[in-house]
Structure formats: structure tokens, C-alpha cells
Amino acid sequence: MPKDTHHSSAAAAPAGAFGHERLRDTLGFVEAMLSEIDGVIGRSAPHPHFRILAHVMAAHLDGRSATPSSCVSASNVPYATGTRRLAELIADGTIEQRARTRTGKSYTLHPSARLIDLFGQVSARLPRLAAEHLGQADETSDYYFGGSYRASQVIGPVLPLPQPITLGGGLRVLVHGDPTFLAMSNLKRQFEQVIGCPIHQRAFSIDRLREEALRDAQRRTSRYDIIAVDLPWIGEFATKGVLSPLDSIMEVDRLDPSDFHTAGWQAAHWGGRPYGVPNQTTPELLFWRTDLFAEAGLAQPDTADAVLAAAAALHRPQAGQYGIAWNAARGTALGHQFMMTCAGFGQPVLDLPKVAGGFGAMSLADRHSRPMFDQPRALEAAEYLMELLRFSPPDILSMSWYERIRRYAAGTVGMAYGYTLLAPYFDCDPGSPAHGRTGFLPHPSGAGAPNVAPVGGYVLGIPANIAPERREAAVEALIVFTSAAAQKQVVMEGSRSQPRYSVGADPEVRALSPIFEVVDALSWRDELQFWPRPPVPAITPIIQACGEELHDMLRRVVTPREALARIQIRAEAAMNTI
């Protein structure tokens, strides 16, 4: 395995007692105080060093470029004096230069890691200093009642790479069109400042994303430097040579693997080797309206029977109100839904070995697996979907990932199966009837099975056919994008998916939504599992078989038994062919 000696400062951003918003508040407070002091003494007090530093920090936080001329202008002193003060800050390493052109004659200015850390320390001390000098100081209360501990867990901002990435045409990224990648796109300018080169992102729906990734793998040289991969595709993409095994192109320890949710990190492996880095770890849960349940006197729906009873109680189609929404659209959407429903009934779709916490899916590359759609619990899961149909909206048979959550966010259904990555539709919208009135549960169990939260989401990987001269830069960008600091920033931008324990434990993140605490608890209880959609190379045709045959079942063209028999035949053929 090659040793990678070029370490990214962004990957190891100090988790000091500060965060992005706290740094902004600190800058604003100190600048406001300087203005007040100017007013007291009746003339401008220059403070050129601080004003330059504040300008560079603000530009960094906003994803803008600070230039020598803008810094001198911000210094609020004559041009010659401002130029000298800026030169002093560059000379002592407080401000770093980054070339804008190949000649190096033009450059932008960025805060050093030391400067960011110093501002962070100041921002952490400001509340105590204000209380000590302006109010009733109680230095011990923060310590004994957890303030000091909580502050120590706050993840700092993403730091610029020590050396900017150089890539002809910029960094090219292929992603899925979901809220998390949208949040990353919204932060494009900030991330460009961090890595030092333009970012070009293409987003596709789930099926088109897979097609484009496979098409790209047939090209002599990949059009992309980084691609997003749905977890069930890992086995297929590894065996077809779509992705580079990470341990062949980088030092994997640089990713801090122990910080990722266990199920998310394990799901990125095939044959014992990692092929991607978790960018989203998003379980499918049951969302339920706590206020509607309270009004109806219903207990939380922990089991499949409880879901059906609650759906019946909340179902008032004459009032435009329905019991539950779920993925019932033909094809991929319904196929995924059924596999996860099977997991809720304790039935893996392949003959996986039993292990603590459920079933083992880590050794799939070393064994031939048999489909298990002809089992009694698979039949119970299919019949459960037929029962759900009775309490679903009239357009349920065309409903997939986004439609079910939009219905829930609009308040027209009392429950919905959904990924946490789509929760922003109601969790970030104060106008949604479900905002602040949603409970989150793992898949309600059927047939007495243990609780399971099927893990979904995407990893970011490096194409196997990437141009060799672009590989090192792509690795550095990959480390930046999947670092705790970057993932926290994406969460603060509106994502509700986070694959790292440290991000979920960050108090600023926890304050945004109860989702993060819920997902962490699921992971610690070992309920977050990826075996419900085992990432074998044949998984896509198996999902398609489920989604097509069961759609015929829901339309009452075939019985549940007939649908499952057809799926079993198609799944066995797929496993024997691929």
C-alpha cells in the first residue's frame, strides 16, 4: 500500500471550542466594539492588524477571496501603512498566500490554521469574559454543569489545504440529486476556497446515476474525479472495476475510520477492502406525527400491527387525510421498500449467516448466496404492504422517495417511511405541520423480529480509470469533503444526514434537530444495519424484480405468493448470471 505523505489540514481540523457561526459572531462583536471605541474618542482608532485579520477571516467564512488590495482597504489606514501591516502578517505566517495564476504574480490571501485556532480560542473565551466583567461571573457553573465538556466537542470550520489542488478544468464530481448533495452544492464557493480549485458537480436521479457511472467506467479515462455510489452498488462496482480500492491509492487511516457509524463504514467494503468513504449515512425510519397520535390517544407505532392500527385511525380520505405514505412506485422505489420491509420482519433477502445484531453481510464476496423470497416471513412482509395499501393516498402506486415525504411534510398523511436525508422537507420548514411534531422510529417490527433501521446513503469513491495525474488531487479533495469539519458544514447548510459520530455529537448539530441523536442511538444499539440490501453484484436486477412483480401484486394482478415465486425465479437467475 502506498504511503501518502501529503496530509490535508482540512481532514484534521481542530475540534476546538468554536464553530462556524461562533466565529462569525466573534468577528461581528469585536468589530462593533471597535466602532464604539471610535465613537468614544471622537476619531478613528486604526487597529490595522486586526482589521486586516478580520477581513481575511470573514472572506474565508463566506467563501470569498481576499486580495492584497481588499486587505489594505479594510485596514482603514493610509495605503503605504496598510501595505506594510499586511506584509508583516504575511511574513510571520498569520496570513497565507495562494497563487491565482501560474506565474504567481497574482495571489489570494487566506487565514492560517493558527489564526483560525486563535480566533476560535477568543470566541470561546468571550462569553466568560463578558459575564465576568459585565455580569455575574460564575466560572465554575460552566465546568460543573457541562458547558466546558460540550464546548470541547464543537467541530471547527474546514481549513484550507496547505497546498491548493491543481487540476486542469477543475475538480469534476458526479453525485445524486438529493438534499445533502444540494447543500454541498450551495457551499461550492467555500469548498473551492478550501481546496483551491473550481468544482464542477453533475447530479442525477438514482437510476441515471448508476447508468452514468457504469458508462463512465467503459471510457478510456474517467470524466470524473469523484463519484457518489449508492451503498447497494458497492459489490457490483468493485467487481466490475468501476472504483479504485482506497487502500491502493491512499493511507486509509487519514480518513479516521473509527469515527464513522459502523454500519456505514462496513457497507463501503467489498472483499474486506474499502471502495468509498461514507458521505451520507441515512437510515430509513418511520416518521410519525406525535401531535396527531396524542389527539387520537395512540401509542407510538413500534410494531407492524401498531402501524396498521394507527393508519386506520388516522385515515380520513373524505377530509383529504391519509394514514401512511411509502414507496410503492413500480421499479426501484418499491424494490427498495420491500427489502427494508422484509428486514422489519426479520427476513434477509439472501441466505445470510446469523450474527449478533442480525445477519452478516461482510463476507458476501467469498460465498454464493441464495435468494430467500420463498420464505414465510417474506410472505408476511408482502401481505403487510397489501394492508398498508388500504390506508394510503390514492396515488400511492406512483409514489417514491420524494413524493412520500412531500405528502408527510404537507400534513396530509399521519405517518411515512422515509430516509433521514429527506427530512429537511419538514424538519427545516417551520411552516410544515410536521415541523417539531415528528417522532422517529426504526422499522416497526413484524413477526416478533428485533428492531432494525436499514441504512442507506452514498459513499464517495475514486474511479478506477481516473487519469493517473489527477489521482492524488482527487484523494485530497475526497478527504476534505468527508472530513468531520466539512460534513458539519453541510449539516449546518440544511442536510439531515451525517455519517460520523463526532458530527452527530456536536452540540451545534444536536441543537438543529432530534434526528442526529436518534441516529446515534440507533447506531450505538446496533440497530443501524446494512444487511437489508446486501451489496452483491446482482442486487440491482433483484431490486428491479421486486419492484415490478410486487407492483403487479399491489394492482391485484397476481397474489402475494405468485409475486414472490416470480421474484425468486428472477433473483436466482440474476445470482447465477452475474
Coordinates of C-alpha atoms in Angstrom, one line a residue:
M1 CA 0.0 0.0 0.0
P2 CA 1.5 3.3 -1.0
K3 CA 2.1 5.8 1.8
D4 CA 0.6 9.2 1.2
T5 CA 2.7 11.9 2.9
H6 CA 0.7 14.9 1.8
H7 CA -1.6 15.5 4.7
S8 CA -4.6 17.7 4.5
S9 CA -5.2 20.3 7.2
A10 CA -8.9 20.1 6.4
A11 CA -9.1 16.5 7.4
A12 CA -7.6 17.2 10.8
A13 CA -9.4 20.4 11.5
P14 CA -9.0 21.1 15.2
A15 CA -12.2 20.4 17.2
G16 CA -11.7 23.4 19.5
A17 CA -14.4 25.2 21.4
F18 CA -15.7 27.1 18.4
G19 CA -17.8 26.7 15.3
H20 CA -18.6 28.4 12.1
E21 CA -21.4 30.6 13.5
R22 CA -19.4 31.3 16.7
L23 CA -16.5 32.7 14.7
R24 CA -18.8 34.9 12.7
D25 CA -20.3 36.2 15.9
T26 CA -16.9 36.9 17.3
L27 CA -15.8 38.9 14.3
G28 CA -19.0 40.9 14.4
F29 CA -18.8 41.6 18.1
V30 CA -15.2 42.8 18.1
E31 CA -15.7 45.0 15.0
A32 CA -18.8 46.5 16.7
M33 CA -16.7 47.2 19.8
L34 CA -14.0 48.9 17.8
S35 CA -16.7 51.1 16.2
E36 CA -18.0 52.0 19.6
I37 CA -14.5 52.9 20.8
D38 CA -14.0 55.1 17.7
G39 CA -17.2 57.0 18.7
V40 CA -16.0 57.5 22.3
I41 CA -12.6 59.0 21.4
G42 CA -14.1 61.1 18.6
R43 CA -11.7 59.8 15.9
S44 CA -10.9 56.6 14.1
A45 CA -8.6 54.3 16.0
P46 CA -6.9 52.3 13.3
H47 CA -6.1 48.8 14.7
P48 CA -4.9 47.9 11.1
H49 CA -3.6 44.5 12.0
F50 CA -6.9 43.3 13.5
R51 CA -9.0 44.9 10.7
I52 CA -6.9 43.0 8.1
L53 CA -7.2 39.7 10.0
A54 CA -10.9 40.2 10.4
H55 CA -11.3 40.8 6.7
V56 CA -9.4 37.7 5.8
M57 CA -11.3 35.6 8.3
A58 CA -14.7 36.9 7.1
A59 CA -13.7 36.2 3.5
H60 CA -12.8 32.6 4.4
L61 CA -16.0 32.0 6.3
D62 CA -18.1 33.4 3.4
G63 CA -16.2 31.5 0.7
R64 CA -14.8 34.8 -0.9
S65 CA -11.3 35.6 -2.0
A66 CA -9.4 38.2 0.0
T67 CA -6.8 40.1 -2.1
P68 CA -3.9 42.4 -1.1
S69 CA -5.9 45.4 -2.3
S70 CA -9.0 44.4 -0.4
C71 CA -7.0 43.8 2.8
V72 CA -5.2 47.2 2.6
S73 CA -8.6 48.9 2.0
A74 CA -10.0 47.1 5.1
S75 CA -7.1 48.2 7.2
N76 CA -8.6 51.7 7.5
V77 CA -5.1 53.3 7.3
P78 CA -3.2 55.0 4.5
Y79 CA -2.2 52.8 1.6
A80 CA 1.5 52.6 2.5
T81 CA 0.8 51.9 6.1
G82 CA -1.8 49.2 5.3
T83 CA 0.6 47.6 2.8
R84 CA 3.4 47.4 5.5
R85 CA 1.0 45.9 8.1
L86 CA -0.2 43.3 5.6
A87 CA 3.4 42.4 4.8
E88 CA 4.1 41.9 8.5
L89 CA 1.2 39.5 8.8
I90 CA 2.2 37.5 5.8
A91 CA 5.8 37.4 6.9
D92 CA 5.0 35.9 10.3
G93 CA 2.7 33.3 8.8
T94 CA -0.5 34.6 10.2
I95 CA -1.9 35.1 6.7
E96 CA -1.1 32.7 3.9
Q97 CA -0.7 33.4 0.2
R98 CA -2.2 31.3 -2.6
A99 CA -1.2 31.9 -6.2
R100 CA -4.1 32.8 -8.5
T101 CA -2.2 32.3 -11.7
R102 CA 0.7 30.1 -12.9
T103 CA 3.1 33.0 -12.8
G104 CA 2.4 33.6 -9.1
K105 CA 2.3 37.3 -9.7
S106 CA -1.3 37.4 -8.6
Y107 CA -2.5 35.7 -5.4
T108 CA -5.3 35.5 -2.8
L109 CA -4.9 35.6 1.0
H110 CA -6.2 33.1 3.5
P111 CA -6.1 32.6 7.2
S112 CA -3.5 30.2 8.5
A113 CA -4.6 27.3 10.7
R114 CA -3.0 29.1 13.6
L115 CA -5.1 32.2 13.0
I116 CA -8.3 30.2 12.8
D117 CA -7.4 28.4 16.0
L118 CA -6.6 31.7 17.8
F119 CA -9.9 33.3 16.7
G120 CA -11.6 30.1 18.0
Q121 CA -10.0 30.5 21.4
V122 CA -11.1 34.1 21.6
S123 CA -14.6 33.2 20.6
A124 CA -14.7 30.5 23.3
R125 CA -13.5 33.0 26.0
L126 CA -15.8 35.9 25.1
P127 CA -18.9 34.7 26.9
R128 CA -16.9 34.1 30.1
L129 CA -15.2 37.5 29.8
A130 CA -18.4 39.2 29.2
A131 CA -20.0 37.6 32.2
E132 CA -17.0 38.2 34.4
H133 CA -16.8 42.0 33.6
L134 CA -20.3 42.9 32.7
G135 CA -22.5 40.5 34.6
Q136 CA -22.4 37.9 37.4
A137 CA -19.5 35.6 36.6
D138 CA -19.8 32.0 37.6
E139 CA -16.7 30.4 36.1
T140 CA -17.5 27.1 37.8
S141 CA -21.0 26.6 36.6
D142 CA -19.9 26.1 33.0
Y143 CA -17.5 23.4 34.1
Y144 CA -19.7 21.5 36.5
F145 CA -22.9 21.7 34.5
G146 CA -21.3 20.5 31.3
G147 CA -20.6 23.7 29.4
S148 CA -16.9 23.0 29.3
Y149 CA -17.4 19.5 28.1
R150 CA -20.0 20.5 25.4
A151 CA -17.7 23.2 24.1
S152 CA -14.8 20.8 23.7
Q153 CA -16.9 18.7 21.3
V154 CA -17.7 21.5 18.9
I155 CA -16.1 20.9 15.5
G156 CA -14.3 23.8 13.9
P157 CA -14.5 25.1 10.4
V158 CA -12.9 23.5 7.4
L159 CA -9.3 24.7 6.9
P160 CA -7.8 25.4 3.5
L161 CA -5.3 22.9 2.2
P162 CA -1.7 23.8 2.8
Q163 CA -1.1 23.5 -0.9
P164 CA -4.0 24.2 -3.3
I165 CA -5.2 21.4 -5.6
T166 CA -4.1 21.8 -9.2
L167 CA -6.5 20.1 -11.7
G168 CA -6.9 21.1 -15.3
G169 CA -10.6 22.1 -15.7
G170 CA -11.2 21.9 -12.0
L171 CA -12.5 19.0 -9.8
R172 CA -15.3 17.0 -11.5
V173 CA -17.8 15.3 -9.3
L174 CA -20.7 13.0 -10.1
V175 CA -23.4 12.9 -7.4
H176 CA -27.0 12.1 -6.6
G177 CA -29.7 14.8 -6.7
D178 CA -30.7 14.9 -3.1
P179 CA -30.8 17.5 -0.3
T180 CA -27.3 16.6 1.1
F181 CA -25.6 17.0 -2.2
L182 CA -27.7 20.1 -2.8
A183 CA -26.3 21.5 0.5
M184 CA -22.8 20.7 -0.7
S185 CA -23.5 22.5 -4.0
N186 CA -24.7 25.5 -2.0
L187 CA -21.3 25.5 -0.3
K188 CA -19.5 25.3 -3.6
R189 CA -17.6 28.6 -3.2
Q190 CA -16.5 27.8 0.3
F191 CA -15.2 24.4 -0.7
E192 CA -13.4 25.9 -3.7
Q193 CA -11.6 28.2 -1.3
V194 CA -10.6 25.2 0.8
I195 CA -9.2 23.0 -2.0
G196 CA -8.0 25.9 -4.1
C197 CA -9.6 25.0 -7.5
P198 CA -13.0 25.2 -9.2
I199 CA -15.6 22.4 -8.5
H200 CA -18.0 21.1 -11.2
Q201 CA -20.8 18.9 -9.9
R202 CA -23.2 16.9 -12.0
A203 CA -26.3 15.5 -10.3
F204 CA -28.6 12.6 -11.5
S205 CA -31.5 10.6 -10.2
I206 CA -30.6 7.3 -8.6
D207 CA -31.1 5.1 -11.8
R208 CA -29.4 7.6 -14.1
L209 CA -26.5 8.0 -11.6
R210 CA -25.8 4.2 -11.8
E211 CA -26.1 4.2 -15.6
E212 CA -23.7 7.2 -15.9
A213 CA -21.2 5.7 -13.5
L214 CA -21.2 2.4 -15.4
R215 CA -20.9 4.2 -18.7
D216 CA -18.0 6.2 -17.5
A217 CA -16.2 3.1 -16.4
Q218 CA -16.1 2.0 -20.0
R219 CA -14.3 5.1 -21.1
R220 CA -10.6 5.0 -21.5
T221 CA -10.3 7.8 -18.9
S222 CA -13.0 8.8 -16.5
R223 CA -14.7 12.2 -16.9
Y224 CA -15.0 12.4 -13.1
D225 CA -12.5 12.6 -10.3
I226 CA -15.0 11.6 -7.6
I227 CA -18.3 9.7 -7.9
A228 CA -21.2 9.1 -5.5
V229 CA -22.2 5.4 -5.1
D230 CA -25.3 4.1 -3.5
L231 CA -24.5 1.5 -0.8
P232 CA -26.1 -1.5 -2.5
W233 CA -23.9 -0.9 -5.6
I234 CA -20.6 -1.5 -3.8
G235 CA -20.3 -5.1 -4.8
E236 CA -21.1 -4.5 -8.4
F237 CA -18.9 -1.5 -8.8
A238 CA -16.0 -3.3 -7.1
T239 CA -16.2 -6.5 -9.2
K240 CA -16.7 -4.5 -12.4
G241 CA -13.7 -2.3 -11.7
V242 CA -15.6 0.9 -11.5
L243 CA -14.0 2.1 -8.3
S244 CA -10.4 2.1 -7.0
P245 CA -9.9 0.3 -3.7
L246 CA -9.0 3.1 -1.4
D247 CA -6.2 1.1 0.3
S248 CA -4.3 1.0 -3.1
I249 CA -4.3 4.8 -3.6
M250 CA -4.1 6.3 -0.1
E251 CA -3.4 5.8 3.6
V252 CA -6.9 4.9 4.8
D253 CA -6.2 5.9 8.4
R254 CA -6.2 9.5 7.2
L255 CA -10.0 9.2 7.0
D256 CA -10.3 8.5 10.7
P257 CA -12.4 5.3 10.0
S258 CA -13.4 4.7 13.7
D259 CA -15.4 8.0 13.6
F260 CA -17.8 6.7 11.0
H261 CA -21.0 4.9 12.0
T262 CA -20.1 1.2 12.0
A263 CA -22.7 0.1 9.5
G264 CA -21.9 2.9 7.1
W265 CA -18.2 2.2 7.1
Q266 CA -18.7 -1.6 6.8
A267 CA -21.1 -1.1 3.9
A268 CA -18.4 0.7 1.9
H269 CA -16.3 -2.5 1.8
W270 CA -16.2 -5.4 -0.6
G271 CA -13.9 -8.4 -0.1
G272 CA -12.5 -6.8 3.0
R273 CA -11.4 -3.6 1.2
P274 CA -12.9 -0.1 1.3
Y275 CA -14.1 1.3 -2.0
G276 CA -15.6 4.6 -0.8
V277 CA -15.9 7.0 2.1
P278 CA -19.4 7.5 3.7
N279 CA -20.7 10.9 2.7
Q280 CA -24.3 10.1 3.8
T281 CA -25.4 7.5 6.4
T282 CA -29.1 7.8 6.3
P283 CA -31.4 5.1 7.8
E284 CA -34.9 4.5 6.6
L285 CA -37.2 5.2 9.6
L286 CA -40.8 5.6 10.3
F287 CA -41.8 9.2 10.7
W288 CA -45.0 9.8 12.7
R289 CA -46.9 12.8 13.8
T290 CA -46.7 13.0 17.6
D291 CA -49.5 15.6 17.8
L292 CA -51.9 13.5 15.8
F293 CA -51.1 10.4 17.8
A294 CA -51.7 12.3 21.0
E295 CA -55.0 13.7 19.8
A296 CA -56.2 10.2 18.8
G297 CA -54.8 8.6 22.0
L298 CA -52.5 6.3 20.1
A299 CA -49.2 4.9 21.4
Q300 CA -46.1 5.1 19.2
P301 CA -46.2 2.6 16.4
D302 CA -43.4 0.2 17.4
T303 CA -44.7 -2.8 15.5
A304 CA -46.3 -3.6 12.1
D305 CA -49.6 -4.3 13.8
A306 CA -49.5 -0.9 15.6
V307 CA -48.7 0.9 12.3
L308 CA -51.8 -0.7 10.7
A309 CA -54.0 0.2 13.7
A310 CA -52.7 3.8 13.7
A311 CA -53.0 4.1 9.9
A312 CA -56.7 3.0 10.2
A313 CA -57.4 5.5 13.0
L314 CA -55.8 8.4 11.1
H315 CA -57.2 7.6 7.7
R316 CA -59.9 10.1 6.7
P317 CA -59.9 10.2 2.9
Q318 CA -63.1 12.3 2.8
A319 CA -61.1 15.0 4.6
G320 CA -58.1 14.6 2.4
Q321 CA -56.2 12.9 5.3
Y322 CA -54.5 9.5 4.9
G323 CA -52.9 7.1 7.2
I324 CA -49.4 6.5 5.7
A325 CA -47.2 7.1 2.7
W326 CA -44.4 4.8 1.4
N327 CA -42.5 3.8 -1.7
A328 CA -45.0 2.0 -4.0
A329 CA -43.9 3.2 -7.4
R330 CA -43.0 0.5 -9.8
G331 CA -39.4 -0.5 -10.1
T332 CA -36.5 0.7 -8.0
A333 CA -38.6 2.6 -5.3
L334 CA -40.9 -0.3 -4.5
G335 CA -38.0 -2.8 -4.7
H336 CA -36.1 -0.9 -2.0
Q337 CA -39.2 -0.6 0.1
F338 CA -39.9 -4.3 0.1
M339 CA -36.4 -5.3 1.0
M340 CA -36.4 -3.0 4.0
T341 CA -39.9 -4.3 5.0
C342 CA -38.6 -7.8 4.9
A343 CA -35.8 -6.7 7.3
G344 CA -38.5 -5.4 9.6
F345 CA -40.0 -8.9 9.6
G346 CA -36.6 -10.4 10.3
Q347 CA -36.1 -11.9 6.8
P348 CA -32.9 -11.2 4.8
V349 CA -33.4 -11.4 1.0
L350 CA -30.4 -13.7 0.8
D351 CA -29.4 -16.6 3.0
L352 CA -27.0 -14.5 5.1
P353 CA -25.4 -16.1 8.2
K354 CA -26.8 -15.0 11.6
V355 CA -24.6 -12.8 13.7
A356 CA -25.0 -10.6 16.7
G357 CA -27.3 -7.8 15.8
G358 CA -28.9 -9.5 12.8
F359 CA -27.2 -11.0 9.8
G360 CA -23.7 -10.9 8.4
A361 CA -23.1 -9.1 5.1
M362 CA -19.4 -8.6 5.3
S363 CA -18.3 -11.8 3.6
L364 CA -20.5 -11.7 0.5
A365 CA -17.6 -11.7 -1.8
D366 CA -16.5 -15.1 -0.6
R367 CA -19.7 -17.1 -0.8
H368 CA -22.5 -17.9 -3.1
S369 CA -25.8 -16.7 -1.7
R370 CA -29.3 -18.0 -2.3
P371 CA -32.3 -15.6 -2.6
M372 CA -34.9 -16.1 0.2
F373 CA -38.1 -14.6 -1.3
D374 CA -39.8 -18.0 -0.9
Q375 CA -39.8 -17.8 2.9
P376 CA -42.9 -17.4 5.2
R377 CA -41.7 -14.1 6.6
A378 CA -41.2 -12.6 3.1
L379 CA -44.8 -13.5 2.5
E380 CA -45.8 -11.7 5.7
A381 CA -43.9 -8.6 4.6
A382 CA -45.7 -8.7 1.2
E383 CA -49.1 -9.1 2.9
Y384 CA -48.2 -6.2 5.2
L385 CA -47.7 -3.9 2.1
M386 CA -51.1 -5.1 0.8
E387 CA -52.6 -4.0 4.1
L388 CA -50.9 -0.6 4.0
L389 CA -52.5 0.0 0.6
R390 CA -55.9 0.3 2.4
F391 CA -54.8 3.4 4.3
S392 CA -52.6 5.1 1.7
P393 CA -53.2 8.1 -0.6
P394 CA -55.0 7.2 -3.9
D395 CA -51.8 7.9 -5.9
I396 CA -49.7 5.6 -3.7
L397 CA -48.8 3.3 -6.7
S398 CA -46.8 6.1 -8.3
M399 CA -45.3 7.4 -5.0
S400 CA -41.5 7.2 -4.4
W401 CA -38.9 8.7 -2.2
Y402 CA -39.7 12.4 -2.6
E403 CA -43.5 12.1 -3.1
R404 CA -44.0 10.3 0.2
I405 CA -42.0 12.9 2.2
R406 CA -43.7 15.8 0.5
R407 CA -47.1 14.4 1.5
Y408 CA -45.9 14.0 5.0
A409 CA -44.4 17.5 5.1
A410 CA -47.7 18.9 3.8
G411 CA -49.5 17.3 6.6
T412 CA -51.8 15.1 4.5
V413 CA -50.5 11.8 5.9
G414 CA -50.0 10.8 9.6
M415 CA -47.0 8.5 9.0
A416 CA -44.4 7.9 6.3
Y417 CA -41.5 5.6 5.8
G418 CA -38.6 7.8 4.8
Y419 CA -34.8 8.4 4.8
T420 CA -33.5 10.9 7.2
L421 CA -31.7 12.7 4.3
L422 CA -35.2 13.8 3.1
A423 CA -36.3 15.0 6.5
P424 CA -35.3 18.7 5.6
Y425 CA -38.6 18.9 3.7
F426 CA -40.3 19.2 7.1
D427 CA -37.5 19.5 9.7
C428 CA -36.2 22.7 8.1
D429 CA -39.5 24.2 7.3
P430 CA -41.3 25.9 10.2
G431 CA -44.4 26.1 8.0
S432 CA -44.8 22.4 7.8
P433 CA -47.4 20.8 10.1
A434 CA -44.9 18.1 10.8
H435 CA -42.2 20.5 11.9
G436 CA -41.3 19.8 15.5
R437 CA -44.1 17.3 15.7
T438 CA -42.4 14.2 14.3
G439 CA -41.2 11.1 16.1
F440 CA -38.6 8.8 14.6
L441 CA -38.6 5.1 14.9
P442 CA -36.6 2.2 13.3
H443 CA -38.7 0.0 11.0
P444 CA -41.6 -1.2 13.2
S445 CA -41.1 -4.9 13.6
G446 CA -43.3 -7.7 12.4
A447 CA -43.4 -11.4 13.4
G448 CA -41.6 -10.5 16.7
A449 CA -38.4 -9.6 14.9
P450 CA -35.8 -7.3 16.5
N451 CA -35.8 -3.6 15.6
V452 CA -33.7 -2.7 12.6
A453 CA -33.0 0.6 10.9
P454 CA -31.9 -0.2 7.3
V455 CA -29.0 2.0 6.4
G456 CA -28.9 3.9 3.1
G457 CA -26.9 6.7 1.7
Y458 CA -23.9 7.3 -0.5
V459 CA -20.2 6.9 -0.4
L460 CA -17.7 9.0 -2.4
G461 CA -15.2 7.0 -4.4
I462 CA -12.4 7.5 -6.9
P463 CA -13.0 6.0 -10.4
A464 CA -10.6 3.2 -11.3
N465 CA -9.9 4.7 -14.7
I466 CA -9.2 8.2 -13.4
A467 CA -6.2 9.8 -15.2
P468 CA -3.1 9.0 -13.1
E469 CA -2.0 12.6 -12.9
R470 CA -5.4 13.5 -11.3
R471 CA -5.5 10.8 -8.7
E472 CA -3.5 12.4 -5.8
A473 CA -5.5 15.6 -6.1
A474 CA -8.8 13.7 -6.1
V475 CA -7.8 11.8 -3.0
E476 CA -7.0 15.1 -1.2
A477 CA -10.4 16.5 -2.2
L478 CA -12.1 13.3 -1.1
I479 CA -10.5 13.6 2.4
V480 CA -11.7 17.2 2.6
F481 CA -15.3 16.5 1.6
T482 CA -15.7 13.6 4.0
S483 CA -13.9 15.2 7.0
A484 CA -15.9 16.0 10.1
A485 CA -15.5 19.7 9.6
A486 CA -16.9 19.6 6.1
Q487 CA -19.7 17.3 7.0
K488 CA -20.7 19.5 9.8
Q489 CA -20.8 22.5 7.5
V490 CA -23.1 20.6 5.1
V491 CA -25.4 19.8 8.1
M492 CA -25.4 23.4 9.1
E493 CA -26.5 24.2 5.5
G494 CA -29.6 22.0 5.8
S495 CA -28.6 18.3 5.4
R496 CA -30.0 15.9 7.9
S497 CA -27.6 13.1 7.1
Q498 CA -24.3 12.6 8.8
P499 CA -22.1 9.6 8.8
R500 CA -19.7 10.5 11.6
Y501 CA -20.2 10.0 15.4
S502 CA -18.3 13.3 16.1
V503 CA -20.7 15.3 13.9
G504 CA -23.8 13.8 15.5
A505 CA -22.3 14.6 18.9
D506 CA -21.5 18.2 18.1
P507 CA -23.8 20.4 20.3
E508 CA -24.4 22.9 17.4
V509 CA -25.6 20.0 15.3
R510 CA -27.7 18.4 18.0
A511 CA -29.4 21.8 18.5
L512 CA -30.7 21.7 14.9
S513 CA -32.8 18.5 15.1
P514 CA -33.5 15.5 17.2
I515 CA -32.7 13.3 14.2
F516 CA -29.0 13.3 15.0
E517 CA -29.4 12.0 18.5
V518 CA -31.9 9.4 17.2
V519 CA -29.4 8.1 14.5
D520 CA -26.5 8.0 17.0
A521 CA -28.7 6.0 19.4
L522 CA -29.7 3.5 16.7
S523 CA -26.0 3.0 15.8
W524 CA -24.9 2.5 19.5
R525 CA -27.8 0.0 19.9
D526 CA -26.6 -1.8 16.8
E527 CA -29.9 -1.3 15.1
L528 CA -28.3 0.6 12.2
Q529 CA -27.7 -2.3 9.7
F530 CA -26.8 -2.6 6.0
W531 CA -27.7 -6.3 5.5
P532 CA -31.3 -5.5 4.5
R533 CA -30.0 -4.5 1.0
P534 CA -26.9 -6.8 0.7
P535 CA -24.5 -5.2 -1.8
V536 CA -24.0 -8.2 -4.1
P537 CA -23.2 -7.6 -7.8
A538 CA -26.7 -8.8 -8.7
I539 CA -28.6 -6.5 -6.3
T540 CA -29.9 -4.2 -9.0
P541 CA -31.8 -6.8 -11.1
I542 CA -33.1 -8.3 -7.8
I543 CA -34.4 -4.9 -6.7
Q544 CA -36.0 -4.4 -10.1
A545 CA -37.6 -7.8 -9.9
C546 CA -39.1 -6.9 -6.5
G547 CA -40.3 -3.6 -7.8
E548 CA -42.0 -5.0 -10.9
E549 CA -43.6 -8.2 -9.5
L550 CA -44.8 -6.6 -6.3
H551 CA -46.3 -3.7 -8.2
D552 CA -48.4 -6.2 -10.1
M553 CA -49.3 -7.6 -6.6
L554 CA -50.4 -4.2 -5.4
R555 CA -52.6 -3.8 -8.5
R556 CA -54.1 -7.2 -7.7
V557 CA -52.9 -8.7 -11.0
V558 CA -51.2 -11.5 -9.0
T559 CA -51.4 -12.8 -5.5
P560 CA -48.5 -12.2 -2.9
R561 CA -47.5 -15.8 -3.3
E562 CA -47.4 -15.6 -7.0
A563 CA -45.4 -12.4 -6.9
L564 CA -42.8 -13.8 -4.6
A565 CA -42.5 -17.0 -6.6
R566 CA -41.7 -14.9 -9.7
I567 CA -39.2 -12.8 -7.8
Q568 CA -37.5 -16.0 -6.5
I569 CA -37.0 -17.2 -10.1
R570 CA -35.7 -13.9 -11.4
A571 CA -33.4 -13.4 -8.4
E572 CA -31.9 -16.9 -8.7
A573 CA -31.2 -16.3 -12.4
A574 CA -29.6 -13.0 -11.6
M575 CA -27.4 -14.5 -8.9
N576 CA -26.3 -17.3 -11.3
T577 CA -25.6 -15.0 -14.2
I578 CA -23.7 -12.1 -12.7

